Tab-separated table of C-alpha atoms in Angstrom:
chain	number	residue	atom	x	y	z
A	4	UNK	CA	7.093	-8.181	-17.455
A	5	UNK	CA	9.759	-10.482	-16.448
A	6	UNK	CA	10.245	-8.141	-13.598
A	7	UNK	CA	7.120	-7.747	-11.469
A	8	UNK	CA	6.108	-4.402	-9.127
A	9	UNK	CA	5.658	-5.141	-5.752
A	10	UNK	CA	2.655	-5.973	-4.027
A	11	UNK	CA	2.576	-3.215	-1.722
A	12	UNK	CA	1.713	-5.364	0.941
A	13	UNK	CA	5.331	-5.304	2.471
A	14	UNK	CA	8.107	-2.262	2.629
A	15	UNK	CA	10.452	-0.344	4.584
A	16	UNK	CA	9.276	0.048	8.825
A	17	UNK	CA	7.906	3.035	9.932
A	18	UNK	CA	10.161	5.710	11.259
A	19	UNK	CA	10.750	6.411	14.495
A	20	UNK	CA	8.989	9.589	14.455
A	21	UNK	CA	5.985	8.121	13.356
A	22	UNK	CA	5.517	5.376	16.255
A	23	UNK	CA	6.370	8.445	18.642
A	24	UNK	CA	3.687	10.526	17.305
A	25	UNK	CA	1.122	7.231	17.319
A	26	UNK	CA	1.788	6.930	20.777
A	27	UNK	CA	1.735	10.320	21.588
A	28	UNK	CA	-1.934	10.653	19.835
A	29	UNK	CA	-2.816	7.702	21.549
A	30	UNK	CA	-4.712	6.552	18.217
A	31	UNK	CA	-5.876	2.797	18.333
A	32	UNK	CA	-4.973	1.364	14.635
A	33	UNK	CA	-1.763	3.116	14.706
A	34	UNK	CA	-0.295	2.149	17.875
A	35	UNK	CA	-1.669	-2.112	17.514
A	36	UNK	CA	-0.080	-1.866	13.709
A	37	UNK	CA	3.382	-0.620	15.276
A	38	UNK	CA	2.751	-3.233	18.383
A	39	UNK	CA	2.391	-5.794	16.323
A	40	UNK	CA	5.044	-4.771	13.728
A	41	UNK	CA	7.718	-4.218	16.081
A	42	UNK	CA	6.823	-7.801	17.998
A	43	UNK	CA	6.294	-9.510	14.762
A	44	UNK	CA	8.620	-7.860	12.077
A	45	UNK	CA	10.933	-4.745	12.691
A	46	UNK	CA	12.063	-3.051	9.979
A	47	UNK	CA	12.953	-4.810	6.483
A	48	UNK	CA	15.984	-4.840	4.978
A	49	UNK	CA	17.751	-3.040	2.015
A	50	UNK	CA	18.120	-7.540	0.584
A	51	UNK	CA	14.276	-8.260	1.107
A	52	UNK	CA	13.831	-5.296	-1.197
A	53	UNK	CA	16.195	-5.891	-4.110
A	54	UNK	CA	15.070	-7.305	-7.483
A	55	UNK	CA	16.524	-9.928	-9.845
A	56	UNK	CA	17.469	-9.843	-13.391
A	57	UNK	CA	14.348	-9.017	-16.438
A	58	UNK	CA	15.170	-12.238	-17.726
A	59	UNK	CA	15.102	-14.248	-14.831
A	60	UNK	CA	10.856	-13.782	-14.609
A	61	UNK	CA	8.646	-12.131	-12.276
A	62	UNK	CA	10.104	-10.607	-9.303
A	63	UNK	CA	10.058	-7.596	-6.804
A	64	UNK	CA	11.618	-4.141	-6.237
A	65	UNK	CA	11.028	-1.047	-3.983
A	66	UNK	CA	12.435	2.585	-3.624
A	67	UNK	CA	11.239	5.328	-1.497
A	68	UNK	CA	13.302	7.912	-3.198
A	69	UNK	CA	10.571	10.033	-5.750
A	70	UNK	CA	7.338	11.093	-5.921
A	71	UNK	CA	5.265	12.276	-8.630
A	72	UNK	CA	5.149	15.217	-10.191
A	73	UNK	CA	2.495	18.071	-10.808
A	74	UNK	CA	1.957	17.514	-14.364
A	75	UNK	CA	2.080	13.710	-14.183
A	76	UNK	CA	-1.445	12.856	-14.416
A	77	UNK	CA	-2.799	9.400	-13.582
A	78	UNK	CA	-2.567	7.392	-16.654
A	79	UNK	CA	-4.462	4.394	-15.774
A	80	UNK	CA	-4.561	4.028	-11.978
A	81	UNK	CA	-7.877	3.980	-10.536
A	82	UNK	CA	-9.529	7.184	-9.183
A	83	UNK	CA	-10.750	6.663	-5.222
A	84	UNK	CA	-14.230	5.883	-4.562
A	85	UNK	CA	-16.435	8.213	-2.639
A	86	UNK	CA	-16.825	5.785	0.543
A	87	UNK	CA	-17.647	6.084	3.940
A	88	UNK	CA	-17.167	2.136	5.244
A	89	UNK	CA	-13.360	1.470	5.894
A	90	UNK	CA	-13.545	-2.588	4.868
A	91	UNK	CA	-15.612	-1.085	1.300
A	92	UNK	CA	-12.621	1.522	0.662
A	93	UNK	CA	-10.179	-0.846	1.485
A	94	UNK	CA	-10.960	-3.619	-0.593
A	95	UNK	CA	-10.651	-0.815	-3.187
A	96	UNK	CA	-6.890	0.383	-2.181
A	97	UNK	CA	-5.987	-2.798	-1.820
A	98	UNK	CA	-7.154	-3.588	-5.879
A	99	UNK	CA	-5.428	-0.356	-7.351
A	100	UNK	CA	-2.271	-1.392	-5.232
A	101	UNK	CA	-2.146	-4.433	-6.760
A	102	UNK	CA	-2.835	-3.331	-10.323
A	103	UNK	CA	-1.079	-1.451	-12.456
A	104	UNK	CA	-0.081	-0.818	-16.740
A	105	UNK	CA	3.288	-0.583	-18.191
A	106	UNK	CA	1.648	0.018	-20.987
A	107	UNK	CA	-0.611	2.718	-20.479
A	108	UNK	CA	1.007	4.457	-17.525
A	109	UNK	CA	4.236	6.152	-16.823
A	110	UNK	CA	5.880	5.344	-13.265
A	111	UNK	CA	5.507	9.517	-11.825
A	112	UNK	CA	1.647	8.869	-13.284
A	113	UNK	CA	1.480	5.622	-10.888
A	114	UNK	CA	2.639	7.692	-8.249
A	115	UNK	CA	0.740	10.645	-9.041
A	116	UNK	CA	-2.443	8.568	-8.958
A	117	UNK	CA	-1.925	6.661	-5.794
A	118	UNK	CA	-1.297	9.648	-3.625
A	119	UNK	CA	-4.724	11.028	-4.790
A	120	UNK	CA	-5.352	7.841	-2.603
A	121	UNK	CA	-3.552	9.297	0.374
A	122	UNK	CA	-5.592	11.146	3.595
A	123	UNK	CA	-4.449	15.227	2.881
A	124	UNK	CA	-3.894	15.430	6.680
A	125	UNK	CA	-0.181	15.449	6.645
A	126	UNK	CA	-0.166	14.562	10.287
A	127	UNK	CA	-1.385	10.939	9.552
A	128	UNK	CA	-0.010	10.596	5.982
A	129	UNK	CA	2.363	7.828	5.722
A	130	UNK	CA	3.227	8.657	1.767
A	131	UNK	CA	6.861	7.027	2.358
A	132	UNK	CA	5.198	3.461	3.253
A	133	UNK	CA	3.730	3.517	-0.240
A	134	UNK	CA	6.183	5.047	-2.702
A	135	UNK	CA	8.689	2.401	-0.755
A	136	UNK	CA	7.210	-0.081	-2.746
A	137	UNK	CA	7.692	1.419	-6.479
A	138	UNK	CA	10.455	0.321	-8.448
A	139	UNK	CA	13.180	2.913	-9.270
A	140	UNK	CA	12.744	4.718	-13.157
A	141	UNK	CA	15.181	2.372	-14.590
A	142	UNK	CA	13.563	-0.739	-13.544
A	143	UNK	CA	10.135	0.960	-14.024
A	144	UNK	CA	11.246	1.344	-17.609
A	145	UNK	CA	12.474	-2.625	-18.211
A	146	UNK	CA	9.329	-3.270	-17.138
A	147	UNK	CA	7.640	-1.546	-20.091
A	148	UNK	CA	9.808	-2.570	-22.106
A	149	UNK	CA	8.293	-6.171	-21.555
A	150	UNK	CA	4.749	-4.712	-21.764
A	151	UNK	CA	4.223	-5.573	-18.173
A	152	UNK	CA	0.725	-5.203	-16.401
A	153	UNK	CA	-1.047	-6.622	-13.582
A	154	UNK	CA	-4.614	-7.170	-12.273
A	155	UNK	CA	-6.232	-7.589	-8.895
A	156	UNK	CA	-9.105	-8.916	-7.366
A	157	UNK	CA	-10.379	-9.184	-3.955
A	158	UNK	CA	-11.548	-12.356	-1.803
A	159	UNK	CA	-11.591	-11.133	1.807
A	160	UNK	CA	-11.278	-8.000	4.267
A	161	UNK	CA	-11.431	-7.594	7.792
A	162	UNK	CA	-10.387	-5.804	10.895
A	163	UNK	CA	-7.355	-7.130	12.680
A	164	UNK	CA	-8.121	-8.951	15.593
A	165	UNK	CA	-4.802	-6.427	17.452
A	166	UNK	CA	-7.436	-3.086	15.847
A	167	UNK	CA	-10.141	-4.521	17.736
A	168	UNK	CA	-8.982	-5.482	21.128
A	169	UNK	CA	-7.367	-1.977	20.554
A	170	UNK	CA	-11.323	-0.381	20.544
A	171	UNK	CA	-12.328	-2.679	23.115
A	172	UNK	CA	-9.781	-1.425	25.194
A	173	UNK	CA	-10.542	2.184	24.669
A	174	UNK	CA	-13.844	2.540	22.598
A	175	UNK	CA	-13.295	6.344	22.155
A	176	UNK	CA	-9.611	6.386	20.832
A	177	UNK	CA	-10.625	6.050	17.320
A	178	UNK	CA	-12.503	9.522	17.132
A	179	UNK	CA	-9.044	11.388	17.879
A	180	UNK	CA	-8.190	10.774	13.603
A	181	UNK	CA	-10.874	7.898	12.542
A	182	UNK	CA	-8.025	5.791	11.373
A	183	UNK	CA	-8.987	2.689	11.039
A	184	UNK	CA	-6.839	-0.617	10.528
A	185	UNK	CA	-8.206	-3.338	7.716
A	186	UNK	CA	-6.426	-6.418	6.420
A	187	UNK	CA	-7.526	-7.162	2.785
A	188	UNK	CA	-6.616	-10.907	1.112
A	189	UNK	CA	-6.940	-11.331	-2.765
A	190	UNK	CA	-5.077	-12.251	-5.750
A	191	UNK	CA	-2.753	-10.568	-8.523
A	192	UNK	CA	-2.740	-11.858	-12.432
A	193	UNK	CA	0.831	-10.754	-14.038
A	194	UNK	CA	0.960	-10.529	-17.559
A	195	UNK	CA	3.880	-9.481	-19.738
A	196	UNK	CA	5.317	-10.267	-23.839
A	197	UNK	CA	5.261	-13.060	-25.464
A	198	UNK	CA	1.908	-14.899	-23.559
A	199	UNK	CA	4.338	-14.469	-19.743
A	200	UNK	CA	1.852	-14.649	-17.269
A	201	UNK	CA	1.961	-15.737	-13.564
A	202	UNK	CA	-0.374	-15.445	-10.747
A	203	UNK	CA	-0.085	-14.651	-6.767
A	204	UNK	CA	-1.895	-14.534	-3.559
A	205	UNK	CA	-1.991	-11.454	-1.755
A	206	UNK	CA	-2.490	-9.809	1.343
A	207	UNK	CA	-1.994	-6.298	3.035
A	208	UNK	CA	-3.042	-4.216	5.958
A	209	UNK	CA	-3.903	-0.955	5.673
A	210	UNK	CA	-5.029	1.706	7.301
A	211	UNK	CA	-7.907	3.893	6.323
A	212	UNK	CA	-8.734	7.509	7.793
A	213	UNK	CA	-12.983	7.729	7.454
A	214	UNK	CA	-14.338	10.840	9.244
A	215	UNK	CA	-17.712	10.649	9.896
A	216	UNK	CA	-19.643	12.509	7.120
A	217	UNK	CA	-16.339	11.906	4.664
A	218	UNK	CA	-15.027	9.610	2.248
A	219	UNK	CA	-12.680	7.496	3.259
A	220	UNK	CA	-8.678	8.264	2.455
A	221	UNK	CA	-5.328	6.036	3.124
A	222	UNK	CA	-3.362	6.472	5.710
A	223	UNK	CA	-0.670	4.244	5.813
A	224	UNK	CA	0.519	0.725	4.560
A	225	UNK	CA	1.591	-2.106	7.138
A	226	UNK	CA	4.993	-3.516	6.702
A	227	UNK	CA	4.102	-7.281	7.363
A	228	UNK	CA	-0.041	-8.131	7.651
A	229	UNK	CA	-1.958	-7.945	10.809
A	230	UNK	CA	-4.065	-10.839	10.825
């Protein structure tokens, strides 16, 4: 499409609420994200978020204000993998984040599919961080009007060097939710009509709830990358 969907690699800050209930959980990944987000970052604005013109070529554009609904489906999006290794499940998220089908898949389907993505323990689910980073219907519908689609692959993943001073600080802090952080590098191939194509380096930190003798689930997306 001339008019790209995000990466979701950047968005809107966490809430208040949710750094006050990191801290108050005392949960490693959480609290060295928000350290490093509020010493790094803060919270984006409304102008880092807002889109240009169809015609003007690939570009971004985020809204936080729906969410899919019950008979949506999927459509295309990528089911999550039965994993139990954070970096494994990661790399994973990070590819459906970056991919995604005008063609093929409706914009409540793209949301419906990536919260099948998201941890169901509502205490740790950070569902805003991710639906911040869908374009609103009508943009969602220029895009497939230019038969706009995107594909992801994946070079690198790690842990954040801030995640693990964070466990060698306090080893047993991740077994209060398992939530681990993991910083995942890669790149996304636009296409759209008439042969538009363009390419992009990416990179994102998420983090990943795995419960020992579960598969892994998303948590949360980082505003800005933890390297």
């Amino acid at each position: 499409m001339p008019k790209r969907l995000p990466s979701l690699s950047g968005g809107l800050g966490w809430s208040t609420r949710r750094r006050i209930t990191v801290i108050a959980t005392g949960l490693a990944v959480l609290l060295a994200l928000a350290v490093v987000v509020a010493l790094l970052t803060g919270r984006t604005t409304a102008d880092d978020r807002q889109a240009a013109a169809p015609s003007s070529g690939p570009s971004s554009h985020t809204s936080a204000s729906a969410g899919p609904t019950a008979s949506a489906g999927a459509g295309s999006v990528a089911k999550p993998p039965q994993l139990a290794d954070p970096v494994a499940f990661a790399k994973a998220a990070a590819t459906t984040l970056w991919s995604y089908d005008t063609r093929t898949t409706s914009r409540d389907q793209l949301l419906a599919g990536m919260r099948a993505w998201l941890t169901p323990e509502t205490e740790y689910a950070d569902w805003s961080s991710i639906t911040a980073q869908v374009p609103d219907p009508v943009l969602w519908s220029r895009m497939a009007d230019q038969d706009q689609y995107a594909t992801a692959t994946v070079s690198e993943a790690h842990y954040p060097s801030a995640f693990k001073q964070a466990l060698a600080d306090d080893p047993s802090a991740i077994t209060e939710a398992y939530i681990y952080a993991v910083t995942v590098t890669g790149k996304q191939q636009i296409s759209w009509k008439k042969g538009g194509a363009g390419a992009e380096d990416r990179s994102v930190t998420l983090a990943v709830q795995c419960r020992p003798n579960a598969n892994c689930s998303l948590v949360s997306i980082a505003p800005r990358v933890v390297p």
